[in-house]
């Protein structure tokens, strides 16, 4: 009798849902899926991007109330973490404390996280196949990509032929002591540029900030909101959050439109773009300004050309001047382009509908045009609004992902 062979990969158990990424969005998705009765399989190193690509000594721009990794389980907030460690975390939150909070959160919702790296995601029929870095494979009915902002870093074209060792993106830097005594130019005027310049200055580098804009802008301390929160504590906090959402975004006129995806989606495309820009525009936190005293700032200027000169760089500027530096830090932000998700095989990439800007077309559950493939984080900001650019957006992404995936699984069992 002939023996019918069964493909080896079909012998593996098919997971209900695999979450790729163990940063805030992946962990929040796992928490909401667990609460909904699903069994998420989480792959990735806990808080990896925050540990490897955020500088030691950094402070979160968002206030503590906007830095919770959202979960329906109330014991997973920053306040609950403070109670667990018996210590009050400063506000603004130091990066080391936020990483520790994220790792504690991970231990509660995904203690058995698979730290192997997923190298490729493909699809055969209605099943996703995930190839891991050791050659092992996973099968899944649904996949959530929570890969963070790392793949989308942007370096100006003037530095295309300059090694990243000499002109790193700001996300390449986790410590600054190696720049002691060096001449460093920081390009940009947003939070990452200004904080990089402050940390370089504090590590005794000779720093100059270069920006095309006429001036640096710092967001003032929100003392009105601070007083309002003090006057609405305890049982009034829910009302307080409805009046001024705890997202640390926008003002009295715009905060609710930014915080609520349904309100955001009811705005005209022009208003949506204005709200997104208001959250993405380059601006520094109020506590950075005093730390930059003594740092040279050159406004209204851009780098026209960059070339290697000896062990450093020669920069030619738009005003026909030039300068020599040891390093340049490109704090030049991120540009979303889903094609940079090299983890997806070419067949899947072709099936994902994209906007002209490079964003994936997503529904309100963050599902792509490939059924069962979801994307969480900044890549969903055009769909659910600007909160998805920040940790606070986990409160909008997690519940929608979990509802859609558990509904899909429920229907498949019927």
PDB file of N, CA, C and O in Angstrom, residues 111-141:
ATOM      1  N   UNK A 111       5.556  35.283  29.737  1.00  0.00           N
ATOM      2  CA  UNK A 111       6.768  34.825  30.437  1.00  0.00           C
ATOM      3  C   UNK A 111       7.615  33.873  29.603  1.00  0.00           C
ATOM      4  O   UNK A 111       8.813  33.748  29.847  1.00  0.00           O
ATOM      5  N   UNK A 112       7.003  33.216  28.630  1.00  0.00           N
ATOM      6  CA  UNK A 112       7.729  32.252  27.805  1.00  0.00           C
ATOM      7  C   UNK A 112       8.000  32.790  26.411  1.00  0.00           C
ATOM      8  O   UNK A 112       8.008  32.044  25.430  1.00  0.00           O
ATOM      9  N   UNK A 113       8.233  34.089  26.308  1.00  0.00           N
ATOM     10  CA  UNK A 113       8.482  34.703  25.016  1.00  0.00           C
ATOM     11  C   UNK A 113       9.623  33.976  24.294  1.00  0.00           C
ATOM     12  O   UNK A 113      10.624  33.608  24.908  1.00  0.00           O
ATOM     13  N   UNK A 114       9.435  33.727  23.017  1.00  0.00           N
ATOM     14  CA  UNK A 114      10.437  33.068  22.182  1.00  0.00           C
ATOM     15  C   UNK A 114      11.409  34.131  21.678  1.00  0.00           C
ATOM     16  O   UNK A 114      11.032  34.986  20.870  1.00  0.00           O
ATOM     17  N   UNK A 115      12.636  34.109  22.153  1.00  0.00           N
ATOM     18  CA  UNK A 115      13.582  35.174  21.827  1.00  0.00           C
ATOM     19  C   UNK A 115      14.274  34.976  20.479  1.00  0.00           C
ATOM     20  O   UNK A 115      15.073  35.817  20.069  1.00  0.00           O
ATOM     21  N   UNK A 116      13.962  33.879  19.791  1.00  0.00           N
ATOM     22  CA  UNK A 116      14.544  33.697  18.456  1.00  0.00           C
ATOM     23  C   UNK A 116      13.966  34.732  17.496  1.00  0.00           C
ATOM     24  O   UNK A 116      12.821  35.156  17.621  1.00  0.00           O
ATOM     25  N   UNK A 117      14.780  35.136  16.520  1.00  0.00           N
ATOM     26  CA  UNK A 117      14.354  36.160  15.573  1.00  0.00           C
ATOM     27  C   UNK A 117      13.621  35.520  14.397  1.00  0.00           C
ATOM     28  O   UNK A 117      14.087  34.537  13.829  1.00  0.00           O
ATOM     29  N   UNK A 118      12.483  36.087  14.053  1.00  0.00           N
ATOM     30  CA  UNK A 118      11.753  35.634  12.870  1.00  0.00           C
ATOM     31  C   UNK A 118      12.418  36.269  11.649  1.00  0.00           C
ATOM     32  O   UNK A 118      12.494  37.487  11.527  1.00  0.00           O
ATOM     33  N   UNK A 119      12.901  35.429  10.748  1.00  0.00           N
ATOM     34  CA  UNK A 119      13.599  35.928   9.564  1.00  0.00           C
ATOM     35  C   UNK A 119      12.674  36.135   8.372  1.00  0.00           C
ATOM     36  O   UNK A 119      12.917  37.006   7.544  1.00  0.00           O
ATOM     37  N   UNK A 120      11.620  35.325   8.286  1.00  0.00           N
ATOM     38  CA  UNK A 120      10.753  35.419   7.108  1.00  0.00           C
ATOM     39  C   UNK A 120       9.331  35.007   7.469  1.00  0.00           C
ATOM     40  O   UNK A 120       9.119  34.075   8.240  1.00  0.00           O
ATOM     41  N   UNK A 121       8.379  35.738   6.914  1.00  0.00           N
ATOM     42  CA  UNK A 121       6.967  35.397   7.043  1.00  0.00           C
ATOM     43  C   UNK A 121       6.419  35.188   5.637  1.00  0.00           C
ATOM     44  O   UNK A 121       6.554  36.058   4.775  1.00  0.00           O
ATOM     45  N   UNK A 122       5.822  34.037   5.405  1.00  0.00           N
ATOM     46  CA  UNK A 122       5.189  33.745   4.122  1.00  0.00           C
ATOM     47  C   UNK A 122       3.811  33.164   4.390  1.00  0.00           C
ATOM     48  O   UNK A 122       3.413  32.969   5.537  1.00  0.00           O
ATOM     49  N   UNK A 123       3.086  32.916   3.314  1.00  0.00           N
ATOM     50  CA  UNK A 123       1.723  32.401   3.497  1.00  0.00           C
ATOM     51  C   UNK A 123       1.415  31.367   2.432  1.00  0.00           C
ATOM     52  O   UNK A 123       1.727  31.562   1.258  1.00  0.00           O
ATOM     53  N   UNK A 124       0.807  30.280   2.886  1.00  0.00           N
ATOM     54  CA  UNK A 124       0.349  29.240   1.970  1.00  0.00           C
ATOM     55  C   UNK A 124      -1.101  28.930   2.307  1.00  0.00           C
ATOM     56  O   UNK A 124      -1.410  28.472   3.402  1.00  0.00           O
ATOM     57  N   UNK A 125      -1.989  29.243   1.380  1.00  0.00           N
ATOM     58  CA  UNK A 125      -3.410  29.101   1.668  1.00  0.00           C
ATOM     59  C   UNK A 125      -3.828  30.075   2.739  1.00  0.00           C
ATOM     60  O   UNK A 125      -3.587  31.276   2.620  1.00  0.00           O
ATOM     61  N   UNK A 126      -4.419  29.578   3.808  1.00  0.00           N
ATOM     62  CA  UNK A 126      -4.856  30.469   4.894  1.00  0.00           C
ATOM     63  C   UNK A 126      -3.952  30.372   6.116  1.00  0.00           C
ATOM     64  O   UNK A 126      -4.321  30.811   7.203  1.00  0.00           O
ATOM     65  N   UNK A 127      -2.756  29.807   5.937  1.00  0.00           N
ATOM     66  CA  UNK A 127      -1.822  29.630   7.051  1.00  0.00           C
ATOM     67  C   UNK A 127      -0.531  30.397   6.781  1.00  0.00           C
ATOM     68  O   UNK A 127       0.026  30.355   5.682  1.00  0.00           O
ATOM     69  N   UNK A 128      -0.055  31.117   7.809  1.00  0.00           N
ATOM     70  CA  UNK A 128       1.226  31.817   7.728  1.00  0.00           C
ATOM     71  C   UNK A 128       2.341  30.869   8.195  1.00  0.00           C
ATOM     72  O   UNK A 128       2.157  30.111   9.150  1.00  0.00           O
ATOM     73  N   UNK A 129       3.466  30.940   7.504  1.00  0.00           N
ATOM     74  CA  UNK A 129       4.644  30.185   7.909  1.00  0.00           C
ATOM     75  C   UNK A 129       5.744  31.157   8.303  1.00  0.00           C
ATOM     76  O   UNK A 129       6.095  32.056   7.531  1.00  0.00           O
ATOM     77  N   UNK A 130       6.275  30.985   9.515  1.00  0.00           N
ATOM     78  CA  UNK A 130       7.321  31.857  10.039  1.00  0.00           C
ATOM     79  C   UNK A 130       8.613  31.060  10.150  1.00  0.00           C
ATOM     80  O   UNK A 130       8.644  30.014  10.809  1.00  0.00           O
ATOM     81  N   UNK A 131       9.657  31.531   9.493  1.00  0.00           N
ATOM     82  CA  UNK A 131      10.964  30.884   9.553  1.00  0.00           C
ATOM     83  C   UNK A 131      11.828  31.606  10.571  1.00  0.00           C
ATOM     84  O   UNK A 131      12.016  32.837  10.490  1.00  0.00           O
ATOM     85  N   UNK A 132      12.357  30.856  11.539  1.00  0.00           N
ATOM     86  CA  UNK A 132      13.147  31.435  12.617  1.00  0.00           C
ATOM     87  C   UNK A 132      14.640  31.379  12.287  1.00  0.00           C
ATOM     88  O   UNK A 132      15.065  30.683  11.367  1.00  0.00           O
ATOM     89  N   UNK A 133      15.428  32.114  13.057  1.00  0.00           N
ATOM     90  CA  UNK A 133      16.846  32.237  12.732  1.00  0.00           C
ATOM     91  C   UNK A 133      17.621  30.937  12.908  1.00  0.00           C
ATOM     92  O   UNK A 133      18.745  30.816  12.415  1.00  0.00           O
ATOM     93  N   UNK A 134      17.053  29.941  13.590  1.00  0.00           N
ATOM     94  CA  UNK A 134      17.708  28.643  13.722  1.00  0.00           C
ATOM     95  C   UNK A 134      17.177  27.628  12.720  1.00  0.00           C
ATOM     96  O   UNK A 134      17.495  26.440  12.801  1.00  0.00           O
ATOM     97  N   UNK A 135      16.347  28.110  11.771  1.00  0.00           N
ATOM     98  CA  UNK A 135      15.792  27.226  10.756  1.00  0.00           C
ATOM     99  C   UNK A 135      14.469  26.597  11.137  1.00  0.00           C
ATOM    100  O   UNK A 135      13.788  25.993  10.281  1.00  0.00           O
ATOM    101  N   UNK A 136      14.077  26.695  12.400  1.00  0.00           N
ATOM    102  CA  UNK A 136      12.792  26.154  12.833  1.00  0.00           C
ATOM    103  C   UNK A 136      11.665  26.963  12.202  1.00  0.00           C
ATOM    104  O   UNK A 136      11.865  28.100  11.750  1.00  0.00           O
ATOM    105  N   UNK A 137      10.474  26.384  12.152  1.00  0.00           N
ATOM    106  CA  UNK A 137       9.331  27.060  11.551  1.00  0.00           C
ATOM    107  C   UNK A 137       8.138  27.035  12.496  1.00  0.00           C
ATOM    108  O   UNK A 137       7.958  26.095  13.284  1.00  0.00           O
ATOM    109  N   UNK A 138       7.347  28.096  12.424  1.00  0.00           N
ATOM    110  CA  UNK A 138       6.085  28.189  13.153  1.00  0.00           C
ATOM    111  C   UNK A 138       4.962  28.385  12.141  1.00  0.00           C
ATOM    112  O   UNK A 138       5.164  29.020  11.104  1.00  0.00           O
ATOM    113  N   UNK A 139       3.804  27.863  12.447  1.00  0.00           N
ATOM    114  CA  UNK A 139       2.614  28.083  11.633  1.00  0.00           C
ATOM    115  C   UNK A 139       1.606  28.873  12.449  1.00  0.00           C
ATOM    116  O   UNK A 139       1.508  28.705  13.669  1.00  0.00           O
ATOM    117  N   UNK A 140       0.876  29.754  11.803  1.00  0.00           N
ATOM    118  CA  UNK A 140      -0.089  30.601  12.520  1.00  0.00           C
ATOM    119  C   UNK A 140      -1.257  30.956  11.623  1.00  0.00           C
ATOM    120  O   UNK A 140      -1.089  31.136  10.410  1.00  0.00           O
ATOM    121  N   UNK A 141      -2.421  31.084  12.248  1.00  0.00           N
ATOM    122  CA  UNK A 141      -3.598  31.539  11.495  1.00  0.00           C
ATOM    123  C   UNK A 141      -3.636  33.063  11.399  1.00  0.00           C
ATOM    124  O   UNK A 141      -4.178  33.619  10.451  1.00  0.00           O
TER     125      UNK A 141
END
